[in-house]
């Protein structure tokens, strides 16, 4: 207990959505993300999705994709989407990592995990979040030949 | 994108930073510019100035997204002191 009387640990709202957002040029550590997973006993569905850079853009072969982001707005728009997810589905946790800069073919540019009581809401929320991200979050990509 | 601090009608002139993202930076040749407009101007007025100064931007009006700060806004939005505008093409995350 701190001298001011407050407990010295994070205070969370009961039943509130746990959120983690990483926007970074660092490679996505999928194994590390999975290892850090936490879920309560009421959760029965863990859905995670990795978006990987393809070797073609249309009919053209590419080596990589270079991602650019308007960081401050992207974080705000992701927060709004997480708010909406919390309203629509009984999701316990959402974790999303988006890589920036040059991402080589075969490497992950996006990693998303949704934890929910049942697979229906987890799959629906995952699909919805990816679609909305592609509509409103200011991230752009440029193929690298 | 220059001018006096007061317009001929007596209305103050305000400066608005405009940021360009993705290939818009290539079309303008810069990541940002400052647009001077009479107080009360809208995003549409700002776009007219941007297109006048950067003619290549004029052809992109159908694929243009507009944000003020971190929120999307329409062309009728009336600019406020301190606003920062961002112009960019459709987003493509993932």
mmCIF file of N, CA and C in Angstrom, chain B residues 8-92:
data_model
loop_
_atom_site.group_PDB
_atom_site.id
_atom_site.type_symbol
_atom_site.label_atom_id
_atom_site.label_comp_id
_atom_site.label_asym_id
_atom_site.label_seq_id
_atom_site.Cartn_x
_atom_site.Cartn_y
_atom_site.Cartn_z
ATOM 1 N N UNK B 8 -8.831 41.849 -46.914
ATOM 2 C CA UNK B 8 -9.362 43.172 -47.245
ATOM 3 C C UNK B 8 -10.665 43.500 -46.521
ATOM 4 N N UNK B 9 -11.506 42.535 -46.271
ATOM 5 C CA UNK B 9 -12.775 42.783 -45.592
ATOM 6 C C UNK B 9 -12.636 42.968 -44.092
ATOM 7 N N UNK B 10 -11.430 42.838 -43.579
ATOM 8 C CA UNK B 10 -11.207 43.002 -42.142
ATOM 9 C C UNK B 10 -11.189 41.706 -41.371
ATOM 10 N N UNK B 11 -11.532 40.609 -42.027
ATOM 11 C CA UNK B 11 -11.500 39.313 -41.332
ATOM 12 C C UNK B 11 -10.052 38.871 -41.131
ATOM 13 N N UNK B 12 -9.766 38.282 -39.974
ATOM 14 C CA UNK B 12 -8.394 37.814 -39.753
ATOM 15 C C UNK B 12 -8.046 36.646 -40.675
ATOM 16 N N UNK B 13 -6.774 36.573 -40.987
ATOM 17 C CA UNK B 13 -6.251 35.440 -41.755
ATOM 18 C C UNK B 13 -5.684 34.431 -40.773
ATOM 19 N N UNK B 14 -5.994 33.185 -40.994
ATOM 20 C CA UNK B 14 -5.476 32.131 -40.126
ATOM 21 C C UNK B 14 -4.636 31.148 -40.934
ATOM 22 N N UNK B 15 -3.632 30.614 -40.253
ATOM 23 C CA UNK B 15 -2.747 29.643 -40.893
ATOM 24 C C UNK B 15 -3.091 28.243 -40.398
ATOM 25 N N UNK B 16 -3.211 27.329 -41.348
ATOM 26 C CA UNK B 16 -3.519 25.940 -40.994
ATOM 27 C C UNK B 16 -2.450 25.015 -41.553
ATOM 28 N N UNK B 17 -1.791 24.240 -40.688
ATOM 29 C CA UNK B 17 -0.871 23.220 -41.205
ATOM 30 C C UNK B 17 -1.661 22.131 -41.935
ATOM 31 N N UNK B 18 -1.134 21.698 -43.063
ATOM 32 C CA UNK B 18 -1.755 20.606 -43.830
ATOM 33 C C UNK B 18 -0.698 19.523 -44.037
ATOM 34 N N UNK B 19 -1.020 18.313 -43.608
ATOM 35 C CA UNK B 19 -0.083 17.193 -43.733
ATOM 36 C C UNK B 19 -0.542 16.270 -44.867
ATOM 37 N N UNK B 20 0.423 15.779 -45.613
ATOM 38 C CA UNK B 20 0.129 14.856 -46.722
ATOM 39 C C UNK B 20 0.744 13.499 -46.409
ATOM 40 N N UNK B 21 -0.008 12.441 -46.721
ATOM 41 C CA UNK B 21 0.473 11.086 -46.460
ATOM 42 C C UNK B 21 0.454 10.256 -47.736
ATOM 43 N N UNK B 22 1.212 9.140 -47.663
ATOM 44 C CA UNK B 22 1.305 8.177 -48.755
ATOM 45 C C UNK B 22 1.746 8.906 -50.041
ATOM 46 N N UNK B 23 1.161 8.521 -51.179
ATOM 47 C CA UNK B 23 1.647 9.093 -52.441
ATOM 48 C C UNK B 23 1.253 10.565 -52.620
ATOM 49 N N UNK B 24 0.423 11.077 -51.728
ATOM 50 C CA UNK B 24 0.123 12.516 -51.795
ATOM 51 C C UNK B 24 1.397 13.336 -51.573
ATOM 52 N N UNK B 25 2.339 12.785 -50.805
ATOM 53 C CA UNK B 25 3.608 13.502 -50.582
ATOM 54 C C UNK B 25 4.373 13.660 -51.894
ATOM 55 N N UNK B 26 4.256 12.649 -52.765
ATOM 56 C CA UNK B 26 4.937 12.751 -54.055
ATOM 57 C C UNK B 26 4.208 13.737 -54.961
ATOM 58 N N UNK B 27 2.902 13.776 -54.872
ATOM 59 C CA UNK B 27 2.130 14.691 -55.712
ATOM 60 C C UNK B 27 2.354 16.146 -55.301
ATOM 61 N N UNK B 28 2.651 16.387 -54.035
ATOM 62 C CA UNK B 28 2.885 17.763 -53.580
ATOM 63 C C UNK B 28 4.380 18.075 -53.487
ATOM 64 N N UNK B 29 5.194 17.029 -53.396
ATOM 65 C CA UNK B 29 6.635 17.251 -53.245
ATOM 66 C C UNK B 29 7.038 17.603 -51.826
ATOM 67 N N UNK B 30 6.107 17.462 -50.876
ATOM 68 C CA UNK B 30 6.435 17.812 -49.482
ATOM 69 C C UNK B 30 5.491 17.073 -48.533
ATOM 70 N N UNK B 31 5.923 16.827 -47.301
ATOM 71 C CA UNK B 31 5.033 16.152 -46.350
ATOM 72 C C UNK B 31 4.020 17.096 -45.702
ATOM 73 N N UNK B 32 4.289 18.390 -45.757
ATOM 74 C CA UNK B 32 3.332 19.318 -45.152
ATOM 75 C C UNK B 32 3.480 20.704 -45.751
ATOM 76 N N UNK B 33 2.439 21.486 -45.596
ATOM 77 C CA UNK B 33 2.433 22.874 -46.070
ATOM 78 C C UNK B 33 1.570 23.686 -45.110
ATOM 79 N N UNK B 34 1.622 24.992 -45.254
ATOM 80 C CA UNK B 34 0.754 25.865 -44.462
ATOM 81 C C UNK B 34 -0.171 26.617 -45.401
ATOM 82 N N UNK B 35 -1.450 26.558 -45.107
ATOM 83 C CA UNK B 35 -2.444 27.249 -45.929
ATOM 84 C C UNK B 35 -3.017 28.401 -45.124
ATOM 85 N N UNK B 36 -3.085 29.569 -45.754
ATOM 86 C CA UNK B 36 -3.652 30.747 -45.093
ATOM 87 C C UNK B 36 -5.042 31.008 -45.642
ATOM 88 N N UNK B 37 -5.989 31.131 -44.738
ATOM 89 C CA UNK B 37 -7.387 31.321 -45.132
ATOM 90 C C UNK B 37 -8.054 32.346 -44.227
ATOM 91 N N UNK B 38 -9.081 32.951 -44.740
ATOM 92 C CA UNK B 38 -9.875 33.897 -43.945
ATOM 93 C C UNK B 38 -10.624 33.110 -42.871
ATOM 94 N N UNK B 39 -10.731 33.697 -41.672
ATOM 95 C CA UNK B 39 -11.480 33.051 -40.592
ATOM 96 C C UNK B 39 -12.872 32.681 -41.075
ATOM 97 N N UNK B 40 -13.312 31.495 -40.677
ATOM 98 C CA UNK B 40 -14.619 31.013 -41.112
ATOM 99 C C UNK B 40 -14.552 30.107 -42.319
ATOM 100 N N UNK B 41 -13.356 29.923 -42.849
ATOM 101 C CA UNK B 41 -13.203 29.083 -44.041
ATOM 102 C C UNK B 41 -13.491 27.624 -43.711
ATOM 103 N N UNK B 42 -13.831 26.870 -44.751
ATOM 104 C CA UNK B 42 -14.141 25.448 -44.590
ATOM 105 C C UNK B 42 -13.020 24.599 -45.205
ATOM 106 N N UNK B 43 -13.156 23.300 -44.985
ATOM 107 C CA UNK B 43 -12.229 22.364 -45.626
ATOM 108 C C UNK B 43 -12.272 22.543 -47.147
ATOM 109 N N UNK B 44 -13.458 22.777 -47.692
ATOM 110 C CA UNK B 44 -13.562 22.958 -49.147
ATOM 111 C C UNK B 44 -12.722 24.154 -49.598
ATOM 112 N N UNK B 45 -12.757 25.229 -48.839
ATOM 113 C CA UNK B 45 -11.925 26.397 -49.170
ATOM 114 C C UNK B 45 -10.444 26.030 -49.115
ATOM 115 N N UNK B 46 -10.095 25.228 -48.117
ATOM 116 C CA UNK B 46 -8.695 24.813 -47.984
ATOM 117 C C UNK B 46 -8.273 23.958 -49.182
ATOM 118 N N UNK B 47 -9.187 23.078 -49.629
ATOM 119 C CA UNK B 47 -8.846 22.221 -50.768
ATOM 120 C C UNK B 47 -8.640 23.049 -52.040
ATOM 121 N N UNK B 48 -9.407 24.092 -52.191
ATOM 122 C CA UNK B 48 -9.223 24.978 -53.354
ATOM 123 C C UNK B 48 -7.813 25.561 -53.348
ATOM 124 N N UNK B 49 -7.366 25.986 -52.171
ATOM 125 C CA UNK B 49 -6.005 26.548 -52.047
ATOM 126 C C UNK B 49 -4.948 25.475 -52.314
ATOM 127 N N UNK B 50 -5.167 24.300 -51.753
ATOM 128 C CA UNK B 50 -4.206 23.205 -51.954
ATOM 129 C C UNK B 50 -4.109 22.876 -53.444
ATOM 130 N N UNK B 51 -5.256 22.772 -54.105
ATOM 131 C CA UNK B 51 -5.248 22.423 -55.532
ATOM 132 C C UNK B 51 -4.617 23.524 -56.376
ATOM 133 N N UNK B 52 -4.790 24.761 -55.947
ATOM 134 C CA UNK B 52 -4.195 25.881 -56.689
ATOM 135 C C UNK B 52 -2.671 25.827 -56.578
ATOM 136 N N UNK B 53 -2.197 25.480 -55.380
ATOM 137 C CA UNK B 53 -0.756 25.462 -55.160
ATOM 138 C C UNK B 53 -0.123 24.164 -55.650
ATOM 139 N N UNK B 54 -0.870 23.082 -55.563
ATOM 140 C CA UNK B 54 -0.356 21.769 -55.994
ATOM 141 C C UNK B 54 -1.331 21.198 -57.031
ATOM 142 N N UNK B 55 -1.213 21.600 -58.288
ATOM 143 C CA UNK B 55 -2.217 21.208 -59.305
ATOM 144 C C UNK B 55 -2.398 19.710 -59.444
ATOM 145 N N UNK B 56 -1.361 18.909 -59.153
ATOM 146 C CA UNK B 56 -1.519 17.462 -59.296
ATOM 147 C C UNK B 56 -2.541 16.908 -58.304
ATOM 148 N N UNK B 57 -2.783 17.639 -57.222
ATOM 149 C CA UNK B 57 -3.760 17.179 -56.233
ATOM 150 C C UNK B 57 -5.196 17.308 -56.744
ATOM 151 N N UNK B 58 -5.398 18.170 -57.740
ATOM 152 C CA UNK B 58 -6.759 18.433 -58.218
ATOM 153 C C UNK B 58 -7.399 17.182 -58.817
ATOM 154 N N UNK B 59 -6.586 16.281 -59.337
ATOM 155 C CA UNK B 59 -7.133 15.077 -59.947
ATOM 156 C C UNK B 59 -7.447 13.978 -58.954
ATOM 157 N N UNK B 60 -7.221 14.232 -57.697
ATOM 158 C CA UNK B 60 -7.368 13.178 -56.682
ATOM 159 C C UNK B 60 -8.593 13.371 -55.810
ATOM 160 N N UNK B 61 -9.459 14.269 -56.192
ATOM 161 C CA UNK B 61 -10.547 14.656 -55.285
ATOM 162 C C UNK B 61 -11.506 13.524 -54.958
ATOM 163 N N UNK B 62 -11.625 12.533 -55.886
ATOM 164 C CA UNK B 62 -12.541 11.424 -55.619
ATOM 165 C C UNK B 62 -11.919 10.360 -54.711
ATOM 166 N N UNK B 63 -10.624 10.429 -54.507
ATOM 167 C CA UNK B 63 -9.955 9.421 -53.659
ATOM 168 C C UNK B 63 -9.187 10.116 -52.549
ATOM 169 N N UNK B 64 -9.858 11.087 -51.949
ATOM 170 C CA UNK B 64 -9.213 11.929 -50.937
ATOM 171 C C UNK B 64 -9.933 11.779 -49.604
ATOM 172 N N UNK B 65 -9.179 11.432 -48.569
ATOM 173 C CA UNK B 65 -9.743 11.410 -47.222
ATOM 174 C C UNK B 65 -9.187 12.603 -46.448
ATOM 175 N N UNK B 66 -10.020 13.133 -45.559
ATOM 176 C CA UNK B 66 -9.680 14.366 -44.842
ATOM 177 C C UNK B 66 -9.820 14.128 -43.350
ATOM 178 N N UNK B 67 -8.790 14.520 -42.611
ATOM 179 C CA UNK B 67 -8.879 14.475 -41.151
ATOM 180 C C UNK B 67 -8.502 15.837 -40.594
ATOM 181 N N UNK B 68 -9.158 16.201 -39.508
ATOM 182 C CA UNK B 68 -8.749 17.365 -38.722
ATOM 183 C C UNK B 68 -8.349 16.819 -37.359
ATOM 184 N N UNK B 69 -7.096 17.025 -36.991
ATOM 185 C CA UNK B 69 -6.581 16.343 -35.811
ATOM 186 C C UNK B 69 -6.563 14.849 -36.083
ATOM 187 N N UNK B 70 -7.278 14.085 -35.246
ATOM 188 C CA UNK B 70 -7.314 12.633 -35.432
ATOM 189 C C UNK B 70 -8.700 12.127 -35.823
ATOM 190 N N UNK B 71 -9.588 13.071 -36.248
ATOM 191 C CA UNK B 71 -10.945 12.688 -36.627
ATOM 192 C C UNK B 71 -11.183 12.971 -38.109
ATOM 193 N N UNK B 72 -11.941 12.082 -38.742
ATOM 194 C CA UNK B 72 -12.344 12.339 -40.125
ATOM 195 C C UNK B 72 -13.339 13.500 -40.158
ATOM 196 N N UNK B 73 -13.244 14.311 -41.202
ATOM 197 C CA UNK B 73 -14.172 15.421 -41.369
ATOM 198 C C UNK B 73 -14.581 15.536 -42.835
ATOM 199 N N UNK B 74 -15.742 16.155 -43.047
ATOM 200 C CA UNK B 74 -16.223 16.391 -44.402
ATOM 201 C C UNK B 74 -15.800 17.763 -44.903
ATOM 202 N N UNK B 75 -16.121 18.022 -46.152
ATOM 203 C CA UNK B 75 -15.673 19.267 -46.781
ATOM 204 C C UNK B 75 -16.380 20.504 -46.235
ATOM 205 N N UNK B 76 -17.516 20.306 -45.571
ATOM 206 C CA UNK B 76 -18.235 21.468 -45.023
ATOM 207 C C UNK B 76 -17.757 21.870 -43.631
ATOM 208 N N UNK B 77 -16.831 21.094 -43.083
ATOM 209 C CA UNK B 77 -16.336 21.421 -41.740
ATOM 210 C C UNK B 77 -15.701 22.819 -41.734
ATOM 211 N N UNK B 78 -16.113 23.630 -40.752
ATOM 212 C CA UNK B 78 -15.553 24.978 -40.638
ATOM 213 C C UNK B 78 -14.300 24.929 -39.767
ATOM 214 N N UNK B 79 -13.203 25.372 -40.332
ATOM 215 C CA UNK B 79 -11.914 25.291 -39.641
ATOM 216 C C UNK B 79 -11.885 26.202 -38.416
ATOM 217 N N UNK B 80 -11.241 25.699 -37.362
ATOM 218 C CA UNK B 80 -11.118 26.433 -36.109
ATOM 219 C C UNK B 80 -9.653 26.767 -35.857
ATOM 220 N N UNK B 81 -9.403 27.820 -35.091
ATOM 221 C CA UNK B 81 -8.000 28.137 -34.775
ATOM 222 C C UNK B 81 -7.309 26.935 -34.151
ATOM 223 N N UNK B 82 -6.095 26.665 -34.604
ATOM 224 C CA UNK B 82 -5.333 25.546 -34.060
ATOM 225 C C UNK B 82 -5.550 24.227 -34.777
ATOM 226 N N UNK B 83 -6.505 24.172 -35.709
ATOM 227 C CA UNK B 83 -6.751 22.923 -36.433
ATOM 228 C C UNK B 83 -5.545 22.532 -37.286
ATOM 229 N N UNK B 84 -5.292 21.239 -37.328
ATOM 230 C CA UNK B 84 -4.303 20.674 -38.251
ATOM 231 C C UNK B 84 -5.042 19.720 -39.177
ATOM 232 N N UNK B 85 -4.817 19.885 -40.455
ATOM 233 C CA UNK B 85 -5.542 19.096 -41.453
ATOM 234 C C UNK B 85 -4.597 18.061 -42.057
ATOM 235 N N UNK B 86 -5.116 16.874 -42.266
ATOM 236 C CA UNK B 86 -4.352 15.840 -42.953
ATOM 237 C C UNK B 86 -5.134 15.378 -44.170
ATOM 238 N N UNK B 87 -4.422 15.220 -45.268
ATOM 239 C CA UNK B 87 -5.029 14.746 -46.515
ATOM 240 C C UNK B 87 -4.316 13.464 -46.929
ATOM 241 N N UNK B 88 -5.107 12.452 -47.253
ATOM 242 C CA UNK B 88 -4.474 11.190 -47.616
ATOM 243 C C UNK B 88 -5.403 10.343 -48.480
ATOM 244 N N UNK B 89 -4.817 9.359 -49.185
ATOM 245 C CA UNK B 89 -5.629 8.473 -50.023
ATOM 246 C C UNK B 89 -6.305 7.413 -49.165
ATOM 247 N N UNK B 90 -7.188 6.616 -49.769
ATOM 248 C CA UNK B 90 -7.830 5.532 -49.006
ATOM 249 C C UNK B 90 -6.801 4.686 -48.278
ATOM 250 N N UNK B 91 -7.176 4.251 -47.078
ATOM 251 C CA UNK B 91 -6.215 3.542 -46.224
ATOM 252 C C UNK B 91 -6.140 2.075 -46.651
ATOM 253 N N UNK B 92 -5.032 1.420 -46.261
ATOM 254 C CA UNK B 92 -4.756 0.065 -46.770
ATOM 255 C C UNK B 92 -4.058 -0.795 -45.741
#
